[in-house]
Amino acid sequence: MLPANLSGGLRGRDKKGDKIEFKGIGTLMALIVQKFGGTSVGSTDKIKNVAERVLRQQRQGHQMVVVLSAMSGQTDKLLGMAADMQAMPDPREMDMLLSTGEQVTIALFAMAVKAAGSDAISLLGDQVHIHTDAMHTKARIKEIDTELVHKHLDAGKVVVIAGFQGVDDDGDITTLGRGGSDTTAVALAAALKADACEIFTDVEGVYTTDPNICAQARKINMITYDEMLELASLGAKVLEIRSVGLAKRYKVPLHVRSTFSENEGTWVVEEEKIMESMLVSGITYNKNEARITITKVPDQPGIASKIFQPISDAGILVDMIIQNTRQGHMTDMTFTVMRTDYARTMEMVQKIAEDIEAESVTGDESIVKVSIVGVGMRNHSGIASTMFRIMSGEGINIMMISTSEIKVSCVIEEKYTELAVRALHSAFELDKENPPRVEQQ
Ligand code: ADP
Ligand code: ASP
Ligand code: MG
C-alpha cells in the first residue's frame, strides 16, 4: 500500500483506460514501471524469481513495464575487456559494447515469463525509440515514443525494456552513464504517465547512510525529491542522479525497494507531501574525488578563467574550488575533480601552471567528500558547526568545505571515511527511531 497521504495524489486506470483516483497500487488496474538492478538479475534463478514477482502483479490486473540492468558485474567486465583493446576506447564502440549486457537480461527475462505460461516481449532502447543526444557513454534522453509499448501492453504482454541505452539521430546506440537504468525507468514512467515507478535493488530502500558501511543505518520511509537529488549527487548510488531530476520534473512517484522482500521501501515525493522533515536525513560519502592544488598563482584578473576554461572545455567537471588569501601578489588555488578525470586534469594543469608562471602543482587522490543532507537545515543554524565539531572530536582534519541550503560537505582523508560517516550518523541521532525533526514551514 502507498502511504495514506500519497494515495490521493496517485491515479489508477479503469478497464477502459480512463484515469480515475484510487488508493494504492493494490486496488485497480494501474500501469506500473518496475526496474530491477544488476544484483536482482544476477543469475538465471534470480531472473526467474523476478519474472514470477512481476507476473503476480500482472495477474492482479496491472499493466507491467519492466526495465532491466545487466547482470551484476557484467558492465565492469565489458569495461575491462575494452581496456584490453585500446587505452582510450572510441566512445561509439564503447556504447556498442556496454549496451550488450542489458540485451542478455531482457531476453532471458522474456523467456522466463513465457516459460511461466504468460506472454512478454523484450525490446532494446532503439526499438522503443529512446532518442538521446550523441554524447556517447553519457547520453541524455530527449524523447520516447510510447506507441509500441502501449500496443504490447494492450495485448496483455509484459513489456521488458533494456535499461541504460538509447539511440541518437544517426541511429547509433548510446548509453546513459553508470547506473543509467534508473533513468530509463523514470523516463519511461513519465512518458507512459505510469501510476508509479518502482526501483528494485539489493537493499530495502533509501537509508540514512550506506547500509553497507554503517550497520546502524535506517531505512527512510519518505524523502523529498530535493533531498534525494543531493544524496544522489553526493554519493548515495542507490538512485542515479538524473533519474531523480526527471522524477521531480515530471512528478513521477518513485518507490525504492528490495527485490528480495515484500516490505515497503522508500517513497521519493514532493516536499508538500511530507508534514515533518528530519533535521538531517542522510549522510553520504563520495570516494570518486581528487584534489589538485596550484601554489603561488599570480593574483590578478583573468587567472581563474585561464585555469578553469581549458578544463571545462575538455568536459571535465570541477566540483569545489578554494582560493587562499593573498600573500604578496600570489595566491594558492585548490579544487577537486572526479578521480576518473584526475590524470587528465593533472596533465592539463601542469601545462597551465607553466604558462601562468605558478610555482608548483600538487595533487591527492586519497580523499573523500563526506556530506550531511536535510531540508530541515534551511531553518536551523548550527548544523554545520556540529559537523565540524564531530570531525575534530575524532581527530579528522577537514581540507575543504562547501555548503548549500540543504547540505554541508567536507573533504577529508579517505582513510577516515567509515569513522566520519559513523560518527556523524550517531551525532545526528540517525540511528534512533525518532531522530530530531522539524515541522515543514
Ligand atoms: P542496483 O544494481 O540495484 O542499481 P546499486 O548498487 O546501484 O544497485 O545501488 C544499491 C546500493 O547503493 C546498495 O547496495 C548500497 O550499498 C548503496 N547505497 C549507498 N548509499 C545508500 C543509501 N543512502 N541508501 C541505500 N543504499 C545506499
Ligand atoms: N549496467 C549499467 C551499469 O552497471 C547500468 C545500470 O545497471 O543501471 O552501470
Ligand atoms: Mg544502480
Short mmCIF file of C-alpha atoms and ligand atoms in Angstrom, two decimals:
data_model
loop_
_atom_site.label_atom_id
_atom_site.label_comp_id
_atom_site.label_asym_id
_atom_site.label_seq_id
_atom_site.Cartn_x
_atom_site.Cartn_y
_atom_site.Cartn_z
CA MET A 1 0.00 0.00 0.00
CA LEU A 2 1.03 3.59 -0.55
CA PRO A 3 1.42 5.89 2.45
CA ALA A 4 -2.01 7.39 3.18
CA ASN A 5 -1.06 10.95 2.32
CA LEU A 6 0.21 9.86 -1.10
CA SER A 7 -2.73 7.80 -2.24
CA GLY A 8 -4.90 10.81 -3.04
CA GLY A 9 -2.29 12.07 -5.47
CA LEU A 10 -1.90 8.85 -7.42
CA ARG A 11 -4.25 7.64 -10.07
CA GLY A 12 -5.22 4.27 -11.47
CA ARG A 13 -6.89 3.24 -14.69
CA ASP A 14 -10.25 1.58 -15.01
CA LYS A 15 -10.64 -1.20 -17.54
CA LYS A 16 -11.46 1.24 -20.34
CA GLY A 17 -8.20 3.05 -19.73
CA ASP A 18 -9.75 6.23 -18.29
CA LYS A 19 -7.77 7.61 -15.40
CA ILE A 20 -9.56 7.57 -12.03
CA GLU A 21 -8.46 8.21 -8.45
CA PHE A 22 -7.53 5.11 -6.46
CA LYS A 23 -5.98 4.26 -3.14
CA GLY A 24 -2.73 2.42 -3.73
CA ILE A 25 -1.35 0.13 -6.38
CA GLY A 26 -3.20 -2.86 -4.95
CA THR A 27 -6.76 -1.97 -5.88
CA LEU A 28 -7.46 -1.06 -9.52
CA MET A 29 -5.67 -1.60 -12.77
CA ALA A 30 -2.53 0.52 -12.86
CA LEU A 31 0.36 0.95 -15.25
CA ILE A 32 3.50 0.22 -13.26
CA VAL A 33 7.12 0.56 -14.35
CA GLN A 34 9.46 -1.67 -12.36
CA LYS A 35 13.23 -1.53 -12.68
CA PHE A 36 15.46 -4.33 -11.41
CA GLY A 37 19.17 -3.63 -10.83
CA GLY A 38 22.16 -5.85 -11.53
CA THR A 39 22.12 -7.91 -8.32
CA SER A 40 18.36 -8.53 -8.76
CA VAL A 41 19.00 -10.20 -12.13
CA GLY A 42 22.49 -11.54 -11.31
CA SER A 43 21.72 -15.20 -12.24
CA THR A 44 19.16 -17.16 -14.23
CA ASP A 45 17.48 -18.24 -10.97
CA LYS A 46 17.18 -14.64 -9.85
CA ILE A 47 15.71 -13.67 -13.23
CA LYS A 48 13.10 -16.44 -12.85
CA ASN A 49 12.18 -15.16 -9.36
CA VAL A 50 11.83 -11.59 -10.60
CA ALA A 51 9.65 -12.76 -13.53
CA GLU A 52 7.35 -14.58 -11.08
CA ARG A 53 7.12 -11.49 -8.91
CA VAL A 54 6.16 -9.32 -11.90
CA LEU A 55 3.60 -11.87 -13.08
CA ARG A 56 1.94 -11.92 -9.66
CA GLN A 57 1.28 -8.21 -10.06
CA GLN A 58 0.14 -8.57 -13.64
CA ARG A 59 -2.38 -11.20 -12.55
CA GLN A 60 -3.89 -8.60 -10.20
CA GLY A 61 -4.85 -6.71 -13.35
CA HIS A 62 -1.93 -4.29 -13.71
CA GLN A 63 -0.06 -3.42 -16.88
CA MET A 64 3.62 -4.14 -16.29
CA VAL A 65 6.62 -2.50 -17.90
CA VAL A 66 9.93 -3.94 -16.70
CA VAL A 67 13.29 -2.22 -17.13
CA LEU A 68 16.37 -4.34 -16.52
CA SER A 69 20.06 -3.74 -15.85
CA ALA A 70 22.81 -6.06 -16.97
CA MET A 71 23.70 -8.93 -14.61
CA SER A 72 25.81 -7.60 -11.71
CA GLY A 73 29.47 -7.25 -12.64
CA GLN A 74 28.79 -7.54 -16.37
CA THR A 75 29.21 -3.86 -17.25
CA ASP A 76 32.51 -3.75 -15.32
CA LYS A 77 33.64 -6.89 -17.15
CA LEU A 78 32.87 -5.29 -20.51
CA LEU A 79 34.77 -2.14 -19.48
CA GLY A 80 37.76 -4.31 -18.60
CA MET A 81 37.68 -6.03 -22.00
CA ALA A 82 37.54 -2.66 -23.75
CA ALA A 83 40.59 -1.51 -21.77
CA ASP A 84 42.48 -4.54 -23.12
CA MET A 85 41.82 -3.31 -26.66
CA GLN A 86 42.53 0.42 -26.55
CA ALA A 87 43.82 2.88 -23.93
CA MET A 88 41.01 5.37 -24.57
CA PRO A 89 38.37 3.36 -26.45
CA ASP A 90 36.27 5.06 -29.11
CA PRO A 91 33.08 6.12 -27.24
CA ARG A 92 30.82 4.93 -30.06
CA GLU A 93 32.31 1.44 -29.94
CA MET A 94 32.21 1.54 -26.15
CA ASP A 95 28.44 2.05 -26.25
CA MET A 96 28.07 -0.73 -28.81
CA LEU A 97 29.82 -2.98 -26.29
CA LEU A 98 28.31 -1.78 -22.99
CA SER A 99 24.73 -1.97 -24.26
CA THR A 100 25.04 -5.75 -24.76
CA GLY A 101 24.77 -6.53 -21.03
CA GLU A 102 21.15 -5.40 -20.88
CA GLN A 103 20.25 -7.27 -24.08
CA VAL A 104 21.11 -10.55 -22.34
CA THR A 105 18.91 -9.97 -19.28
CA ILE A 106 15.82 -8.75 -21.15
CA ALA A 107 15.84 -11.76 -23.49
CA LEU A 108 16.27 -14.21 -20.58
CA PHE A 109 13.51 -12.44 -18.65
CA ALA A 110 11.06 -12.67 -21.56
CA MET A 111 11.87 -16.39 -21.82
CA ALA A 112 11.19 -16.83 -18.09
CA VAL A 113 7.77 -15.17 -18.44
CA LYS A 114 6.89 -17.37 -21.40
CA ALA A 115 8.05 -20.47 -19.54
CA ALA A 116 5.62 -19.50 -16.77
CA GLY A 117 2.79 -19.57 -19.33
CA SER A 118 2.38 -15.80 -19.86
CA ASP A 119 3.43 -13.51 -22.65
CA ALA A 120 6.24 -10.96 -22.78
CA ILE A 121 8.29 -9.08 -25.32
CA SER A 122 11.84 -7.80 -24.87
CA LEU A 123 12.75 -4.51 -26.54
CA LEU A 124 16.03 -2.62 -26.96
CA GLY A 125 16.27 1.16 -26.47
CA ASP A 126 16.34 1.58 -30.23
CA GLN A 127 13.09 -0.37 -30.67
CA VAL A 128 11.26 1.77 -28.11
CA HIS A 129 12.74 4.86 -29.78
CA ILE A 130 14.51 6.12 -26.68
CA HIS A 131 16.02 9.06 -28.51
CA THR A 132 19.13 10.56 -26.95
CA ASP A 133 21.74 13.14 -27.87
CA ALA A 134 25.02 11.84 -29.32
CA MET A 135 27.15 12.16 -26.15
CA HIS A 136 28.32 8.55 -26.15
CA THR A 137 28.73 6.95 -22.69
CA LYS A 138 26.81 9.80 -21.00
CA ALA A 139 23.91 10.49 -23.37
CA ARG A 140 20.75 12.33 -22.32
CA ILE A 141 17.24 11.17 -23.23
CA LYS A 142 15.43 13.64 -25.48
CA GLU A 143 12.24 11.79 -26.33
CA ILE A 144 10.49 8.43 -26.01
CA ASP A 145 7.86 7.07 -28.37
CA THR A 146 5.34 5.13 -26.29
CA GLU A 147 3.10 3.78 -29.04
CA LEU A 148 4.77 0.38 -29.38
CA VAL A 149 4.86 -0.12 -25.60
CA HIS A 150 1.12 0.65 -25.30
CA LYS A 151 0.36 -1.71 -28.18
CA HIS A 152 2.11 -4.63 -26.47
CA LEU A 153 0.64 -3.76 -23.06
CA ASP A 154 -2.85 -3.69 -24.54
CA ALA A 155 -2.16 -7.14 -26.00
CA GLY A 156 -1.58 -8.35 -22.41
CA LYS A 157 2.19 -8.69 -22.62
CA VAL A 158 4.79 -7.84 -20.01
CA VAL A 159 6.98 -5.32 -21.83
CA VAL A 160 10.65 -5.81 -20.95
CA ILE A 161 12.91 -2.92 -21.88
CA ALA A 162 16.71 -2.71 -21.83
CA GLY A 163 17.86 -0.08 -19.35
CA PHE A 164 20.83 2.29 -19.78
CA GLN A 165 20.61 2.57 -23.58
CA GLY A 166 19.13 4.69 -26.33
CA VAL A 167 19.70 5.71 -29.92
CA ASP A 168 20.95 9.00 -31.36
CA ASP A 169 19.86 10.86 -34.52
CA ASP A 170 22.35 8.84 -36.62
CA GLY A 171 20.86 5.56 -35.43
CA ASP A 172 23.92 4.80 -33.28
CA ILE A 173 23.47 3.08 -29.91
CA THR A 174 24.20 5.33 -26.93
CA THR A 175 24.41 4.64 -23.20
CA LEU A 176 23.31 6.93 -20.37
CA GLY A 177 26.22 6.67 -17.92
CA ARG A 178 26.73 4.27 -15.00
CA GLY A 179 23.56 3.43 -13.12
CA GLY A 180 21.57 4.74 -16.11
CA SER A 181 18.85 2.07 -15.98
CA ASP A 182 17.23 4.06 -13.17
CA THR A 183 16.94 6.96 -15.62
CA THR A 184 15.46 4.73 -18.32
CA ALA A 185 12.79 3.57 -15.88
CA VAL A 186 11.83 7.05 -14.68
CA ALA A 187 11.83 8.48 -18.23
CA LEU A 188 9.56 5.64 -19.37
CA ALA A 189 7.27 6.13 -16.37
CA ALA A 190 7.00 9.83 -17.21
CA ALA A 191 6.39 9.22 -20.92
CA LEU A 192 3.83 6.47 -20.27
CA LYS A 193 2.20 8.53 -17.48
CA ALA A 194 2.64 5.48 -15.28
CA ASP A 195 0.96 5.31 -11.91
CA ALA A 196 4.23 4.51 -10.16
CA CYS A 197 7.86 3.75 -10.84
CA GLU A 198 9.41 1.16 -8.57
CA ILE A 199 13.18 0.77 -8.36
CA PHE A 200 14.05 -2.69 -7.04
CA THR A 201 17.52 -3.16 -5.62
CA ASP A 202 19.57 -5.15 -3.10
CA VAL A 203 18.66 -3.00 -0.06
CA GLU A 204 15.24 -2.22 1.45
CA GLY A 205 15.14 1.39 0.28
CA VAL A 206 16.99 4.64 0.77
CA TYR A 207 18.85 4.58 4.08
CA THR A 208 20.17 7.31 6.36
CA THR A 209 23.59 6.30 5.05
CA ASP A 210 25.05 3.45 3.02
CA PRO A 211 23.92 0.35 4.98
CA ASN A 212 26.95 -1.48 3.67
CA ILE A 213 29.35 0.69 5.68
CA CYS A 214 27.21 1.60 8.69
CA ALA A 215 25.24 -1.17 10.38
CA GLN A 216 23.13 1.41 12.27
CA ALA A 217 21.77 2.92 9.02
CA ARG A 218 17.96 3.04 9.00
CA LYS A 219 15.52 2.93 6.13
CA ILE A 220 13.85 6.26 5.40
CA ASN A 221 10.10 5.88 4.70
CA MET A 222 9.65 9.10 2.76
CA ILE A 223 12.12 11.62 1.38
CA THR A 224 11.74 14.71 -0.81
CA TYR A 225 12.99 14.87 -4.39
CA ASP A 226 15.38 17.68 -3.39
CA GLU A 227 16.95 15.71 -0.57
CA MET A 228 17.26 12.66 -2.80
CA LEU A 229 18.89 14.80 -5.50
CA GLU A 230 21.52 15.95 -3.02
CA LEU A 231 22.06 12.44 -1.62
CA ALA A 232 22.45 11.02 -5.14
CA SER A 233 24.79 13.76 -6.30
CA LEU A 234 26.91 13.43 -3.16
CA GLY A 235 27.47 9.69 -3.46
CA ALA A 236 24.37 7.65 -2.48
CA LYS A 237 24.37 5.46 -5.55
CA VAL A 238 21.07 3.75 -4.67
CA LEU A 239 19.44 6.09 -7.23
CA GLU A 240 21.20 7.60 -10.21
CA ILE A 241 21.02 11.39 -10.01
CA ARG A 242 19.43 12.08 -13.39
CA SER A 243 16.61 9.69 -12.59
CA VAL A 244 15.77 11.75 -9.51
CA GLY A 245 15.85 15.00 -11.51
CA LEU A 246 13.45 13.54 -14.06
CA ALA A 247 11.16 12.16 -11.36
CA LYS A 248 10.99 15.59 -9.77
CA ARG A 249 10.35 17.38 -13.07
CA TYR A 250 7.56 15.03 -14.16
CA LYS A 251 6.25 14.35 -10.65
CA VAL A 252 6.80 10.61 -11.01
CA PRO A 253 6.17 8.91 -7.64
CA LEU A 254 9.31 6.83 -7.03
CA HIS A 255 9.38 3.79 -4.78
CA VAL A 256 12.82 2.33 -3.97
CA ARG A 257 12.52 -1.17 -2.50
CA SER A 258 14.09 -4.59 -2.21
CA THR A 259 13.81 -7.36 -4.78
CA PHE A 260 14.35 -9.89 -2.04
CA SER A 261 11.49 -8.94 0.29
CA GLU A 262 7.88 -7.76 0.11
CA ASN A 263 8.50 -4.87 2.52
CA GLU A 264 7.52 -1.33 1.75
CA GLY A 265 10.59 0.68 0.73
CA THR A 266 11.20 4.43 0.46
CA TRP A 267 8.86 6.83 -1.35
CA VAL A 268 10.53 9.81 -3.00
CA VAL A 269 7.92 12.54 -3.15
CA GLU A 270 7.23 16.26 -3.34
CA GLU A 271 8.02 18.30 -0.24
CA GLU A 272 4.35 19.22 0.29
CA LYS A 273 3.55 15.56 0.89
CA ILE A 274 5.76 15.44 3.99
CA MET A 275 4.46 17.09 7.14
CA GLU A 276 7.63 16.85 9.16
CA SER A 277 11.15 16.57 7.87
CA MET A 278 14.26 15.34 9.55
CA LEU A 279 16.85 17.89 10.56
CA VAL A 280 19.47 15.76 8.83
CA SER A 281 18.07 12.98 6.66
CA GLY A 282 21.21 11.37 5.37
CA ILE A 283 24.99 11.11 5.36
CA THR A 284 26.86 10.37 2.13
CA TYR A 285 30.44 9.84 1.07
CA ASN A 286 31.98 10.06 -2.37
CA LYS A 287 35.35 8.45 -2.98
CA ASN A 288 35.39 9.41 -6.64
CA GLU A 289 37.14 12.69 -5.79
CA ALA A 290 40.67 14.02 -6.23
CA ARG A 291 42.29 17.28 -5.15
CA ILE A 292 44.63 19.46 -7.17
CA THR A 293 46.49 22.49 -5.74
CA ILE A 294 48.38 25.13 -7.74
CA THR A 295 50.69 27.12 -5.48
CA LYS A 296 51.87 30.69 -5.89
CA VAL A 297 49.50 31.66 -8.65
CA PRO A 298 49.87 35.35 -9.67
CA ASP A 299 46.85 37.05 -8.08
CA GLN A 300 45.50 39.10 -10.97
CA PRO A 301 42.30 39.40 -13.04
CA GLY A 302 41.71 36.62 -15.55
CA ILE A 303 43.77 33.94 -13.79
CA ALA A 304 40.82 31.80 -12.66
CA SER A 305 39.50 31.80 -16.19
CA LYS A 306 42.93 30.81 -17.59
CA ILE A 307 42.96 27.81 -15.25
CA PHE A 308 39.37 26.65 -15.43
CA GLN A 309 38.32 27.43 -19.02
CA PRO A 310 40.55 24.76 -20.64
CA ILE A 311 39.46 22.23 -18.01
CA SER A 312 35.80 22.91 -18.69
CA ASP A 313 36.41 22.85 -22.47
CA ALA A 314 37.78 19.32 -22.02
CA GLY A 315 34.41 18.29 -20.49
CA ILE A 316 35.91 17.90 -17.00
CA LEU A 317 33.63 18.83 -14.11
CA VAL A 318 35.25 20.84 -11.32
CA ASP A 319 33.48 20.41 -8.00
CA MET A 320 34.81 22.51 -5.09
CA ILE A 321 37.18 25.45 -5.56
CA ILE A 322 39.08 27.27 -2.80
CA GLN A 323 41.33 30.28 -3.32
CA ASN A 324 43.56 31.05 -0.35
CA THR A 325 44.10 34.56 0.99
CA ARG A 326 46.64 36.58 -0.87
CA GLN A 327 50.30 36.56 0.18
CA GLY A 328 52.02 39.43 -1.60
CA HIS A 329 50.91 39.14 -5.22
CA MET A 330 50.49 35.40 -5.02
CA THR A 331 47.69 33.05 -4.01
CA ASP A 332 47.10 29.26 -3.88
CA MET A 333 44.22 27.65 -5.73
CA THR A 334 42.78 24.25 -4.73
CA PHE A 335 39.99 22.38 -6.47
CA THR A 336 38.51 18.91 -6.83
CA VAL A 337 37.61 16.82 -9.88
CA MET A 338 36.32 13.29 -10.29
CA ARG A 339 39.08 10.77 -9.59
CA THR A 340 38.45 9.26 -13.00
CA ASP A 341 39.44 12.63 -14.54
CA TYR A 342 42.46 13.16 -12.25
CA ALA A 343 45.31 12.06 -14.54
CA ARG A 344 43.94 14.02 -17.49
CA THR A 345 43.39 17.15 -15.38
CA MET A 346 46.86 16.97 -13.78
CA GLU A 347 48.46 16.84 -17.22
CA MET A 348 46.50 19.92 -18.33
CA VAL A 349 47.07 21.86 -15.11
CA GLN A 350 50.83 21.30 -15.21
CA LYS A 351 50.94 23.00 -18.64
CA ILE A 352 48.63 25.81 -17.49
CA ALA A 353 50.81 26.38 -14.37
CA GLU A 354 53.87 26.84 -16.59
CA ASP A 355 52.01 29.34 -18.80
CA ILE A 356 50.79 31.46 -15.90
CA GLU A 357 54.14 31.10 -14.08
CA ALA A 358 52.71 29.47 -10.95
CA GLU A 359 55.20 27.79 -8.62
CA SER A 360 54.04 24.17 -8.47
CA VAL A 361 51.16 21.71 -8.83
CA THR A 362 50.39 19.02 -6.27
CA GLY A 363 47.58 16.51 -6.12
CA ASP A 364 45.96 13.92 -3.89
CA GLU A 365 43.81 11.01 -4.94
CA SER A 366 43.21 9.62 -1.46
CA ILE A 367 40.48 11.99 -0.36
CA VAL A 368 36.76 11.55 0.21
CA LYS A 369 33.88 14.01 0.35
CA VAL A 370 31.57 13.36 3.32
CA SER A 371 28.26 15.25 3.36
CA ILE A 372 25.19 15.73 5.52
CA VAL A 373 21.86 16.44 3.79
CA GLY A 374 18.47 17.58 5.09
CA VAL A 375 15.75 20.10 4.21
CA GLY A 376 15.43 20.78 7.95
CA MET A 377 18.77 22.63 7.76
CA ARG A 378 17.07 25.52 5.98
CA ASN A 379 15.52 26.79 9.17
CA HIS A 380 18.15 25.69 11.68
CA SER A 381 21.55 27.14 12.38
CA GLY A 382 24.40 25.25 13.99
CA ILE A 383 24.22 22.11 11.87
CA ALA A 384 27.49 22.83 10.05
CA SER A 385 29.32 23.69 13.26
CA THR A 386 28.10 20.43 14.84
CA MET A 387 29.53 18.58 11.85
CA PHE A 388 32.92 20.31 12.25
CA ARG A 389 32.95 19.61 15.98
CA ILE A 390 32.28 15.89 15.43
CA MET A 391 35.10 15.68 12.90
CA SER A 392 37.51 17.44 15.21
CA GLY A 393 36.44 15.19 18.12
CA GLU A 394 37.52 12.20 16.01
CA GLY A 395 40.84 13.89 15.14
CA ILE A 396 39.86 14.25 11.48
CA ASN A 397 41.32 17.21 9.60
CA ILE A 398 38.92 19.00 7.22
CA MET A 399 40.66 20.05 3.99
CA MET A 400 37.79 21.74 2.17
CA ILE A 401 34.21 22.73 2.99
CA SER A 402 31.22 23.59 0.83
CA THR A 403 27.65 24.32 1.78
CA SER A 404 24.27 24.82 0.16
CA GLU A 405 20.80 25.40 1.57
CA ILE A 406 20.29 21.74 2.42
CA LYS A 407 23.79 20.22 2.63
CA VAL A 408 27.25 20.60 4.12
CA SER A 409 30.22 18.77 2.56
CA CYS A 410 33.74 18.29 3.92
CA VAL A 411 36.73 16.85 2.10
CA ILE A 412 38.85 14.68 4.39
CA GLU A 413 41.45 11.92 4.06
CA GLU A 414 39.92 8.80 2.53
CA LYS A 415 41.14 6.55 5.35
CA TYR A 416 38.70 8.29 7.73
CA THR A 417 35.58 7.61 5.59
CA GLU A 418 33.93 4.97 7.78
CA LEU A 419 34.89 6.72 11.02
CA ALA A 420 33.46 10.05 9.86
CA VAL A 421 30.22 8.55 8.47
CA ARG A 422 29.54 6.52 11.62
CA ALA A 423 30.38 9.39 13.99
CA LEU A 424 28.12 11.83 12.11
CA HIS A 425 25.36 9.23 11.84
CA SER A 426 25.27 8.81 15.58
CA ALA A 427 25.82 12.52 16.40
CA PHE A 428 22.75 13.50 14.37
CA GLU A 429 20.83 10.60 16.01
CA LEU A 430 20.04 8.91 12.71
CA ASP A 431 20.39 5.53 14.42
CA LYS A 432 17.42 6.38 16.68
CA GLU A 433 13.84 5.52 15.84
CA ASN A 434 12.83 9.17 16.13
CA PRO A 435 15.68 11.41 15.03
CA PRO A 436 15.24 15.17 15.52
CA ARG A 437 12.55 16.52 13.19
CA VAL A 438 11.29 19.94 12.20
CA GLU A 439 7.84 20.89 11.00
CA GLN A 440 7.61 21.93 7.38
CA GLN A 441 7.14 25.71 7.01
P1 ADP B 1 21.37 -1.67 -8.46
O1 ADP B 1 22.37 -2.60 -9.07
O2 ADP B 1 20.13 -2.35 -7.98
O3 ADP B 1 21.09 -0.46 -9.32
P2 ADP B 1 23.17 -0.11 -6.83
O4 ADP B 1 24.40 -0.86 -6.42
O5 ADP B 1 23.30 0.87 -7.94
O6 ADP B 1 22.03 -1.17 -7.10
O7 ADP B 1 22.56 0.67 -5.56
C1 ADP B 1 22.31 -0.02 -4.35
C2 ADP B 1 23.47 0.17 -3.38
O8 ADP B 1 23.55 1.56 -3.04
C3 ADP B 1 23.31 -0.50 -2.05
O9 ADP B 1 23.76 -1.83 -2.09
C4 ADP B 1 24.15 0.36 -1.11
O10 ADP B 1 25.43 -0.17 -0.86
C5 ADP B 1 24.37 1.65 -1.89
N1 ADP B 1 23.99 2.84 -1.13
C6 ADP B 1 24.77 3.94 -0.95
N2 ADP B 1 24.16 4.84 -0.19
C7 ADP B 1 22.93 4.34 0.10
C8 ADP B 1 21.82 4.83 0.86
N3 ADP B 1 21.83 6.04 1.44
N4 ADP B 1 20.71 4.05 0.94
C9 ADP B 1 20.68 2.83 0.35
N5 ADP B 1 21.71 2.31 -0.36
C10 ADP B 1 22.83 3.05 -0.48
N1 ASP B 2 24.54 -1.82 -16.38
C1 ASP B 2 24.77 -0.41 -16.19
C2 ASP B 2 25.76 -0.18 -15.04
O1 ASP B 2 26.23 -1.13 -14.45
C3 ASP B 2 23.52 0.37 -15.99
C4 ASP B 2 22.76 0.05 -14.72
O2 ASP B 2 22.97 -1.01 -14.12
O3 ASP B 2 21.93 0.89 -14.32
O4 ASP B 2 26.10 0.94 -14.76
MG MG B 3 22.09 1.38 -9.58
#
